mmCIF file of C-alpha atoms in Angstrom:
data_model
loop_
_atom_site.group_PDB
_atom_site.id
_atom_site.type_symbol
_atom_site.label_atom_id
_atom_site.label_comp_id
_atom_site.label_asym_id
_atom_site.label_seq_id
_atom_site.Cartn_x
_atom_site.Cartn_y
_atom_site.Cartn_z
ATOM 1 C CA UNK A 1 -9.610 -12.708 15.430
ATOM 2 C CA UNK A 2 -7.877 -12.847 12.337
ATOM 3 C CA UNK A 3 -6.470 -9.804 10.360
ATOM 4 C CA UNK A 4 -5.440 -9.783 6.995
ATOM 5 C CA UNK A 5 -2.792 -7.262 5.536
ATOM 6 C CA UNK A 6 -1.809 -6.548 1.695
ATOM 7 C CA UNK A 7 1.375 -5.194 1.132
ATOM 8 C CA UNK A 8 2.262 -1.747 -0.950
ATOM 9 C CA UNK A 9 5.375 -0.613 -3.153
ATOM 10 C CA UNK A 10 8.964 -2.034 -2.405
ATOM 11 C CA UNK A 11 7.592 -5.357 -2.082
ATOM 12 C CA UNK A 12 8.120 -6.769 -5.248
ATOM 13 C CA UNK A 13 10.483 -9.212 -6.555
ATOM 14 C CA UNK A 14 11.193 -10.950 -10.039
ATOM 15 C CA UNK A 15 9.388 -13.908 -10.263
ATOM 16 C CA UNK A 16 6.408 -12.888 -7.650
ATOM 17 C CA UNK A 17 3.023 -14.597 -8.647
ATOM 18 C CA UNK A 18 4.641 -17.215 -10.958
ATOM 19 C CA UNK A 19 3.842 -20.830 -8.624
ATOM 20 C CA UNK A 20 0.092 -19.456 -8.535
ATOM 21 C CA UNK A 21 -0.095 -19.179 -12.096
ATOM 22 C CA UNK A 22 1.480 -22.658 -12.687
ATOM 23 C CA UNK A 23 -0.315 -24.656 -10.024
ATOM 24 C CA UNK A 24 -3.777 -23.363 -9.918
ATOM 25 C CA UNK A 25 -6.235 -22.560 -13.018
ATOM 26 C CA UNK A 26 -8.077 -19.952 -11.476
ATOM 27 C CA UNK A 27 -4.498 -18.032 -10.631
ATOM 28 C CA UNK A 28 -3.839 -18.524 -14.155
ATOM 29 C CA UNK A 29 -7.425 -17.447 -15.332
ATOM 30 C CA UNK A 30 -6.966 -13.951 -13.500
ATOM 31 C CA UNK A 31 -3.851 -13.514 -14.740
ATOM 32 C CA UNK A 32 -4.539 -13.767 -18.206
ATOM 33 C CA UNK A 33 -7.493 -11.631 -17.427
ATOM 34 C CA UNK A 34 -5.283 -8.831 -16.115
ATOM 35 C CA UNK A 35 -3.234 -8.972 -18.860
ATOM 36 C CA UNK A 36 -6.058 -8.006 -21.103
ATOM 37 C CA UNK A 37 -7.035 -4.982 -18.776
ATOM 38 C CA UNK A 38 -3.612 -3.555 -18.724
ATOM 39 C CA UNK A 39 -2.795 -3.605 -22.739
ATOM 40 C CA UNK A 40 0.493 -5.648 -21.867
ATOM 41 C CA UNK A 41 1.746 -8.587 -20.736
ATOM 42 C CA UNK A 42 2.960 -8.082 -17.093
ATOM 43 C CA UNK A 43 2.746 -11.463 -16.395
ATOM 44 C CA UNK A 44 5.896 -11.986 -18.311
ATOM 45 C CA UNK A 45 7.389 -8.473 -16.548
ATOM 46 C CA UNK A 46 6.462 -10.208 -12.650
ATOM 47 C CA UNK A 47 8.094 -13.810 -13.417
ATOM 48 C CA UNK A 48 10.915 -12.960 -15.840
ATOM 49 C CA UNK A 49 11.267 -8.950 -15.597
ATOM 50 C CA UNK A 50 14.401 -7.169 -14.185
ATOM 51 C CA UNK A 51 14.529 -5.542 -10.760
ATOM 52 C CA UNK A 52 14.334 -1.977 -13.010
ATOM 53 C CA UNK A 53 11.399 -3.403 -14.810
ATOM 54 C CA UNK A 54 9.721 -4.244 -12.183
ATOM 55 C CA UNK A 55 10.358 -1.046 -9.969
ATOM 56 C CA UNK A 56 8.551 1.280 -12.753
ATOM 57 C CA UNK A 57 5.513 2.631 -10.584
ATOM 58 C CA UNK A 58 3.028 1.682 -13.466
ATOM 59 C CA UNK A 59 4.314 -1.632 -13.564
ATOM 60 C CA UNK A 60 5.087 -2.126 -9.676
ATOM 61 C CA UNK A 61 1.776 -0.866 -8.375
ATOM 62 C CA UNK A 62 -0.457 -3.705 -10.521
ATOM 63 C CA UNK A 63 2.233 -6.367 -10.156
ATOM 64 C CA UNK A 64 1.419 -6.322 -6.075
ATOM 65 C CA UNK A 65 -1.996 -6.155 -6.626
ATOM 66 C CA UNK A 66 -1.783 -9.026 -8.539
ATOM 67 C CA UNK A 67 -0.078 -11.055 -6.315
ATOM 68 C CA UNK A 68 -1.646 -10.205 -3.523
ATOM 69 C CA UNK A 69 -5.614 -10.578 -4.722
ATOM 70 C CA UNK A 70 -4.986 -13.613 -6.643
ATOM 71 C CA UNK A 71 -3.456 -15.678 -3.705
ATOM 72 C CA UNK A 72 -6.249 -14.275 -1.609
ATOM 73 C CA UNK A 73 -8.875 -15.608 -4.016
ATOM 74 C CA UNK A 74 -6.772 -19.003 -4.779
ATOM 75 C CA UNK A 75 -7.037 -19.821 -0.788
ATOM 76 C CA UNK A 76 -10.482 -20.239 -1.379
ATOM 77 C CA UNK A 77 -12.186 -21.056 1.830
ATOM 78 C CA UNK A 78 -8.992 -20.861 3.596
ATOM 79 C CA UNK A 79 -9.031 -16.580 3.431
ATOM 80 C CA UNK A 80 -11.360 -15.673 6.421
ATOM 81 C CA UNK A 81 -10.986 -12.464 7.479
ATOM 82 C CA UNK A 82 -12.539 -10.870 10.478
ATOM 83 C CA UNK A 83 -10.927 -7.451 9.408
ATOM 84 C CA UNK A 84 -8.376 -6.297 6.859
ATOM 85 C CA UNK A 85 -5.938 -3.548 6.162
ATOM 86 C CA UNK A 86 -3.295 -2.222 3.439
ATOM 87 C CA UNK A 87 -0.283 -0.307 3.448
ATOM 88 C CA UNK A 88 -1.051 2.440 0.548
ATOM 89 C CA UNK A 89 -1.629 0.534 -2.596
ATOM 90 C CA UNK A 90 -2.424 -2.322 -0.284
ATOM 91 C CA UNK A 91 -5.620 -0.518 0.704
ATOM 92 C CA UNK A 92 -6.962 -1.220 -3.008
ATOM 93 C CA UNK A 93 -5.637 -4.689 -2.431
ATOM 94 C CA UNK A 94 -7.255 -5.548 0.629
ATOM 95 C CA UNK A 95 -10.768 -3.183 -0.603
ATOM 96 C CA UNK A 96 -11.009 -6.672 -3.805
ATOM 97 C CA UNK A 97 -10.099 -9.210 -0.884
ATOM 98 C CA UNK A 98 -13.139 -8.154 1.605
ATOM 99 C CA UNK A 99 -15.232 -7.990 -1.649
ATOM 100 C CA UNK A 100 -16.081 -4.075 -1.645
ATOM 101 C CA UNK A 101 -14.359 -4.504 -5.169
ATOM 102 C CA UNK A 102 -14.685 -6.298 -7.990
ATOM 103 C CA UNK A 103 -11.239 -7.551 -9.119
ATOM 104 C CA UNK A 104 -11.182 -6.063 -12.605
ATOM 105 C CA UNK A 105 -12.273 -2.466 -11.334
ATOM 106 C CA UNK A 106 -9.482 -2.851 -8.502
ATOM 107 C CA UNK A 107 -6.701 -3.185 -11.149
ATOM 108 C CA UNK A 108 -7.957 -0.708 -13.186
ATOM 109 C CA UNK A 109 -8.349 1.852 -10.058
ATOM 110 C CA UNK A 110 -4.609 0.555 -9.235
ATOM 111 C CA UNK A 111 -3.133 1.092 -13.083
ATOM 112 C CA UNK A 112 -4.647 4.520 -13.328
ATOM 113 C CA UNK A 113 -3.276 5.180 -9.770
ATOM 114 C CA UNK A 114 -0.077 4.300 -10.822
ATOM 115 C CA UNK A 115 -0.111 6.848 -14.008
ATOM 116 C CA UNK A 116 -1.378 9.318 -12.077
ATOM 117 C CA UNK A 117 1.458 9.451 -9.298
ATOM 118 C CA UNK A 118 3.873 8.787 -11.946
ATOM 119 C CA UNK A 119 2.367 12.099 -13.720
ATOM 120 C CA UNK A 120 2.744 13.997 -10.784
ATOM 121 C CA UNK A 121 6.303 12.678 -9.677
ATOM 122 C CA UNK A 122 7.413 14.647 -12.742
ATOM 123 C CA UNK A 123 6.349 17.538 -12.110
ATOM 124 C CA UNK A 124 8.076 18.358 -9.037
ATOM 125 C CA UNK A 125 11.441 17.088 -8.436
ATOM 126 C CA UNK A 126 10.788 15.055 -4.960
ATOM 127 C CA UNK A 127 11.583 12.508 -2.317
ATOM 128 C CA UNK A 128 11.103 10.544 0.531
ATOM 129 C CA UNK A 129 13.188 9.481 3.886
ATOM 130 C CA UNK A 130 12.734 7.173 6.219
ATOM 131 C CA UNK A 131 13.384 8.121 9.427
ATOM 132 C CA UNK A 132 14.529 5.874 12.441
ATOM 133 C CA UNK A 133 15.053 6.517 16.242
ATOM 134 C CA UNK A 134 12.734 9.536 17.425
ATOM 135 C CA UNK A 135 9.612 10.528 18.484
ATOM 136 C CA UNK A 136 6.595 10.938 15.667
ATOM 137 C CA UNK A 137 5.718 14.414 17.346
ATOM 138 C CA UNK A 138 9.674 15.708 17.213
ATOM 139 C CA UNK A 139 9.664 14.411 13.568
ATOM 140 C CA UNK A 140 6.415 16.201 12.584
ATOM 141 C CA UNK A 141 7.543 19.479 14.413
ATOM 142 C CA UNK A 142 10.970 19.513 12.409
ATOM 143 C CA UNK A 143 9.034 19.512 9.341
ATOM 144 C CA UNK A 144 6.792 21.721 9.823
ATOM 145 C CA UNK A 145 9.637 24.320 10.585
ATOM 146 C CA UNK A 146 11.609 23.424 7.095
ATOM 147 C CA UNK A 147 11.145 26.213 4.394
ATOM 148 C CA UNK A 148 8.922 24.114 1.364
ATOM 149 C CA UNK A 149 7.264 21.524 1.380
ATOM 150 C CA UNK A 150 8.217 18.170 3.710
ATOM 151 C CA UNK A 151 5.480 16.731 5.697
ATOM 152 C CA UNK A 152 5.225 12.948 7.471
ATOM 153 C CA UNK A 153 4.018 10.045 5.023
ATOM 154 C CA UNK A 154 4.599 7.247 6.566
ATOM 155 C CA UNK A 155 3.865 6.083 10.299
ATOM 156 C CA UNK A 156 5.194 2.635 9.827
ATOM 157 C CA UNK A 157 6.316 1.925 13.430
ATOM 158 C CA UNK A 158 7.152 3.561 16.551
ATOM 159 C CA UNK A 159 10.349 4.985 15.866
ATOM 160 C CA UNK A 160 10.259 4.348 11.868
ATOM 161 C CA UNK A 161 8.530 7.498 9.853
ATOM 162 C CA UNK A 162 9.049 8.110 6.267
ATOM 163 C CA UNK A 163 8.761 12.088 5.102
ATOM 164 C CA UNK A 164 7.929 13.340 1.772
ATOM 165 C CA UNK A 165 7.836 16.236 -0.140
ATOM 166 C CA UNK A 166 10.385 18.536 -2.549
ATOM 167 C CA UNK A 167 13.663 17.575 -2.615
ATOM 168 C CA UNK A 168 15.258 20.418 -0.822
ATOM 169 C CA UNK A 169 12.980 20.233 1.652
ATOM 170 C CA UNK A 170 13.453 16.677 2.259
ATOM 171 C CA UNK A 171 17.341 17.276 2.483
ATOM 172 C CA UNK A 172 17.138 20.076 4.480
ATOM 173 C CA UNK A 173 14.674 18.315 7.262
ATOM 174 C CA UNK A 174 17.172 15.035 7.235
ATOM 175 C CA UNK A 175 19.791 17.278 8.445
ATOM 176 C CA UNK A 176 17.701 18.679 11.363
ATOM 177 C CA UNK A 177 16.334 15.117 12.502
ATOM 178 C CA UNK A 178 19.943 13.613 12.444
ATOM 179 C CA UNK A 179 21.033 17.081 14.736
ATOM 180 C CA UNK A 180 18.001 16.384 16.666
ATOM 181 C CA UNK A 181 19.179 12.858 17.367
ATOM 182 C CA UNK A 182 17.776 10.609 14.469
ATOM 183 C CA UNK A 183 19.715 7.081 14.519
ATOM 184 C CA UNK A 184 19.077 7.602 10.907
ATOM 185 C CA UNK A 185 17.486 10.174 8.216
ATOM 186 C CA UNK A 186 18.042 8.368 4.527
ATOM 187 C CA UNK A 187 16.781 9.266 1.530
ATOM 188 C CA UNK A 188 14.857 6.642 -0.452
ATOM 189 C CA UNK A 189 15.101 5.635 -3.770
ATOM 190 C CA UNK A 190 11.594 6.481 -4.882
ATOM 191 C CA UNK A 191 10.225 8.557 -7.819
ATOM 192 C CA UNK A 192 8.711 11.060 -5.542
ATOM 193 C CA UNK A 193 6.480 12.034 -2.699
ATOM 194 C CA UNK A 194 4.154 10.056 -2.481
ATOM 195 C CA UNK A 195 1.512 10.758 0.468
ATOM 196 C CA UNK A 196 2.188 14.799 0.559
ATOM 197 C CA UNK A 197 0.667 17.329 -1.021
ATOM 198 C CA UNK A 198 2.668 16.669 -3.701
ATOM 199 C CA UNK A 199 0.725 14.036 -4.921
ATOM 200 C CA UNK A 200 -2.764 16.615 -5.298
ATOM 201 C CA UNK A 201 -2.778 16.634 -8.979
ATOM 202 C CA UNK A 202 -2.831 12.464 -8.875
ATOM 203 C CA UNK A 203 -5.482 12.893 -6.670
ATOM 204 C CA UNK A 204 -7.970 15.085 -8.628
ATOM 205 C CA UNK A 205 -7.371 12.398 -11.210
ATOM 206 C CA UNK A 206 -7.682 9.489 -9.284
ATOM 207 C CA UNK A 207 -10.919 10.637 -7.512
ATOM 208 C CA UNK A 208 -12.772 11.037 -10.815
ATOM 209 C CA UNK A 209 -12.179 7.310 -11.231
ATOM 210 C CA UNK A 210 -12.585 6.313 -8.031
ATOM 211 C CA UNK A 211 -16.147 8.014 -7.886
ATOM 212 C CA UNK A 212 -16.696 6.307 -11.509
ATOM 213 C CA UNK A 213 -16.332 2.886 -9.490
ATOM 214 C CA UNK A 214 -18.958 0.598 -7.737
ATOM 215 C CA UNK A 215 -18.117 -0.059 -4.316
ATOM 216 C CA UNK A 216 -20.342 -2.568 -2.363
ATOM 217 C CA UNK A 217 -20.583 -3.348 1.058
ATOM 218 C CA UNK A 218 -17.224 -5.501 2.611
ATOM 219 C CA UNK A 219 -17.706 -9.010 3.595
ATOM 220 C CA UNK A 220 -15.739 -7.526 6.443
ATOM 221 C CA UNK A 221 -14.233 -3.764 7.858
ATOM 222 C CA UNK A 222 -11.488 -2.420 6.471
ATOM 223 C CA UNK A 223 -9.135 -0.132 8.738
ATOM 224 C CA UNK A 224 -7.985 2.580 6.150
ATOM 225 C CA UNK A 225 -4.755 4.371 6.100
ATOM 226 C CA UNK A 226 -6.329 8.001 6.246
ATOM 227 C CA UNK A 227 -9.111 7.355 9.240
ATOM 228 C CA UNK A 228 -7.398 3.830 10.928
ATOM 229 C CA UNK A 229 -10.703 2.888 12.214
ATOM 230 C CA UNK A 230 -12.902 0.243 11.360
ATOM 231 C CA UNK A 231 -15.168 1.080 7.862
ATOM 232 C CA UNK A 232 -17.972 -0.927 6.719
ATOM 233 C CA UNK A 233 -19.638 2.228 4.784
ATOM 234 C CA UNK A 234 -19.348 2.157 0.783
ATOM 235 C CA UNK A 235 -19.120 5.631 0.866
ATOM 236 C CA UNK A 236 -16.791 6.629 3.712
ATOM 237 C CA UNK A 237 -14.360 4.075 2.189
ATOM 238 C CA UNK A 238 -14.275 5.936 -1.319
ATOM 239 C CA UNK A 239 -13.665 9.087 0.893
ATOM 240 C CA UNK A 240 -11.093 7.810 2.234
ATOM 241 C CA UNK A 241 -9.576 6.485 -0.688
ATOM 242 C CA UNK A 242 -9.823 9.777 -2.662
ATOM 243 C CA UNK A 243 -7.346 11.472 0.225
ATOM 244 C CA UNK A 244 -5.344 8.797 0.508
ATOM 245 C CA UNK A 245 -2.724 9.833 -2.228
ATOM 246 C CA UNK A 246 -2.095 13.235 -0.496
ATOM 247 C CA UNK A 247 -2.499 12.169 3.329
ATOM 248 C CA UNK A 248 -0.118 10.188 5.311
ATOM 249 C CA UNK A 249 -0.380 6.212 5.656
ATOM 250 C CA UNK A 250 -1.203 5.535 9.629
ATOM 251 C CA UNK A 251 -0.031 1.935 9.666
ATOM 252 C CA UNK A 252 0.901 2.280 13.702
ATOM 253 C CA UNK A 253 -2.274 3.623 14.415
ATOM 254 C CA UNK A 254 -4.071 1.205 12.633
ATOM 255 C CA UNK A 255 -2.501 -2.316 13.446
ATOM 256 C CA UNK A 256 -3.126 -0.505 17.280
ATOM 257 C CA UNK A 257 -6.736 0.070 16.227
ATOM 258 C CA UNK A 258 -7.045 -3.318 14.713
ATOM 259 C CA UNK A 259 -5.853 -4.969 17.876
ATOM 260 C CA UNK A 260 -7.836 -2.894 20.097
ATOM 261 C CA UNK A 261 -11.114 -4.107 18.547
ATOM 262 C CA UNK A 262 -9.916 -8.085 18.840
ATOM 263 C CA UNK A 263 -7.107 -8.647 16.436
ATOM 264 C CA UNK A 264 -4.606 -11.897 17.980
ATOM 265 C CA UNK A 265 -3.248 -12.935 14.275
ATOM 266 C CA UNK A 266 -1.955 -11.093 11.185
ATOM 267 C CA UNK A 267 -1.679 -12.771 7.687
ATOM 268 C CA UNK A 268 0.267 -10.975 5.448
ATOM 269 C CA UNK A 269 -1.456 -11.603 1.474
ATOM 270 C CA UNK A 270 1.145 -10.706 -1.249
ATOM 271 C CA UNK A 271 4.605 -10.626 -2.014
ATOM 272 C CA UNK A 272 7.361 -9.754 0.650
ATOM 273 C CA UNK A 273 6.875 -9.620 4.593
ATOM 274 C CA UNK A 274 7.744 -6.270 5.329
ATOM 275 C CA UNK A 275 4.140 -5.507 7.018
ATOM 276 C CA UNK A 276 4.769 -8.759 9.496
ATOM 277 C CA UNK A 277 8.199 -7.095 10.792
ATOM 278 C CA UNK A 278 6.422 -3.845 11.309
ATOM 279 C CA UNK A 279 3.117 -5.583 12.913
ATOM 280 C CA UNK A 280 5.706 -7.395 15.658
ATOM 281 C CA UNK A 281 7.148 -3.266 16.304
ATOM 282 C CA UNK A 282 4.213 -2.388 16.951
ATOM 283 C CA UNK A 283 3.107 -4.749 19.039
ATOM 284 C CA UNK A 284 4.748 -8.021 19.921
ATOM 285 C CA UNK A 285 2.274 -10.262 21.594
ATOM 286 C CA UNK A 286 0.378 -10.910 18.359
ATOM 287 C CA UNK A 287 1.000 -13.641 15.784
ATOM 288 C CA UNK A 288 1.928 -13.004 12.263
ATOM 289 C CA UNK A 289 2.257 -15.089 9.241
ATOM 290 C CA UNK A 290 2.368 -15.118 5.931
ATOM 291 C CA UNK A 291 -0.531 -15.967 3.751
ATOM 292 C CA UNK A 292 -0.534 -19.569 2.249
ATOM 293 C CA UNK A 293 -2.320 -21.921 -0.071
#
């Protein structure tokens, strides 16, 4: 069975997106079309922008969208998922790939998603860290004993977690996971914490739009980052989506999931390949790829 995987933030690059739009009309079509949603051209920010440019959250978040559901759509008959999954904003990515979305109400949910996190990064002075080398359960139990806020955000890979929250906190757990025996506790250069409880004010915000927004029923089941099972359910999926923001990403869990319930291949749709390194950590039997035209 075939399992197709959207990438999230860090995955960009300056020129992303820019063959599609020259060698197919349809790329081009949707391109221009985005362009209109957003109020500004970030076609011209994806294929000629800076690395800066390009790494401002309200500009990142849509740009990876973009690439990733417009190559999905250009492969046509080609893109035939059995299931999919996405790594934080590549949850909305995959949600307009298995057809519970329509395209132009994905990149809107995406561009107010971005505003909203950017909002709340603002507020609080905050970080994230990725931690390599120990146990998820030692990693969550050193957080939870740091004063503040610092919880786990990220469960990329066995032995790989990324914590969030203020950025004392942060600093103050990265000392206590390197003393604990962490090959590695590095702070990321992020504009906050993203996937903690930090994030609840983008959340209230992002959950008025998200219940705003028709959601059908997929073309196929999409493993979520907040319950890593299968969903088919229009409404479980929104509920899932709404907790997202403040809830950590379960990518281990849910590439395990996935391959539990038949998964031999994963195609990763969108910019970078990132989620096919981390697939291979996980588990190392299956086949990965990246998706084509």
């Amino acid at each position: 069975m075939k399992a197709y995987i959207f990438p999230g933030q860090g995955a960009q690059f300056t020129g992303m997106g820019k063959d599609l739009y020259e060698n197919s009309p349809k790329a081009k079509e949707l391109f221009q079309q985005a362009n209109e949603i957003l109020g500004f051209d970030i076609t011209k920010i994806m294929f000629e922008g800076t690395a800066d440019e390009l790494k401002e959250t309200k500009v990142t978040q849509p740009a990876i969208f973009l690439h990733s559901t417009i190559l999905a759509e250009v492969m046509g008959s080609k893109f035939q998922p059995d299931m999919v999954a996405g790594h934080s904003l590549g949850e909305i990515s995959a949600l307009v790939a298995n057809r519970t979305l329509a395209f132009s109400d994905g990149l809107q949910l995406v561009y107010k998603r971005a505003l909203a996190m950017q909002k709340a990064c603002e507020q609080t002075p905050s970080t994230m860290a990725a931690v390599l080398g120990l146990d998820d359960h030692l990693v969550e139990e050193i957080c939870a004993n740091t004063p503040g806020i610092v919880v786990a955000a990220n469960y990329n890979c066995p032995g790989q977690l990324v914590i969030s929250g203020d950025v004392d906190a942060v600093g103050k757990a990265c000392e206590s996971l390197k003393e604990a025996g962490a090959r590695r506790a590095l702070i990321l250069p992020v504009g906050g914490a993203f996937h903690s409880p930090l994030m609840e004010p983008a959340r209230e915000e992002l959950a008025a739009a998200i219940e705003a927004t028709q959601f059908t029923a997929p073309a196929c089941p999409i493993y979520q980052n907040v319950s890593t099972f299968a969903v088919t359910d229009p409404s479980e999926i929104k509920e899932n989506l709404i907790f997202q923001l403040t809830a950590p990403v379960k990518w281990t869990q849910s590439v395990q999931n996935m391959i539990k319930d038949g998964a031999t291949k994963f195609i990763e749709v969108g910019p970078g390949n990132v989620l096919q390194g981390l697939v291979k950590k996980i588990d190392g039997s299956v086949e990965t790829e990246k998706a084509e035209v």
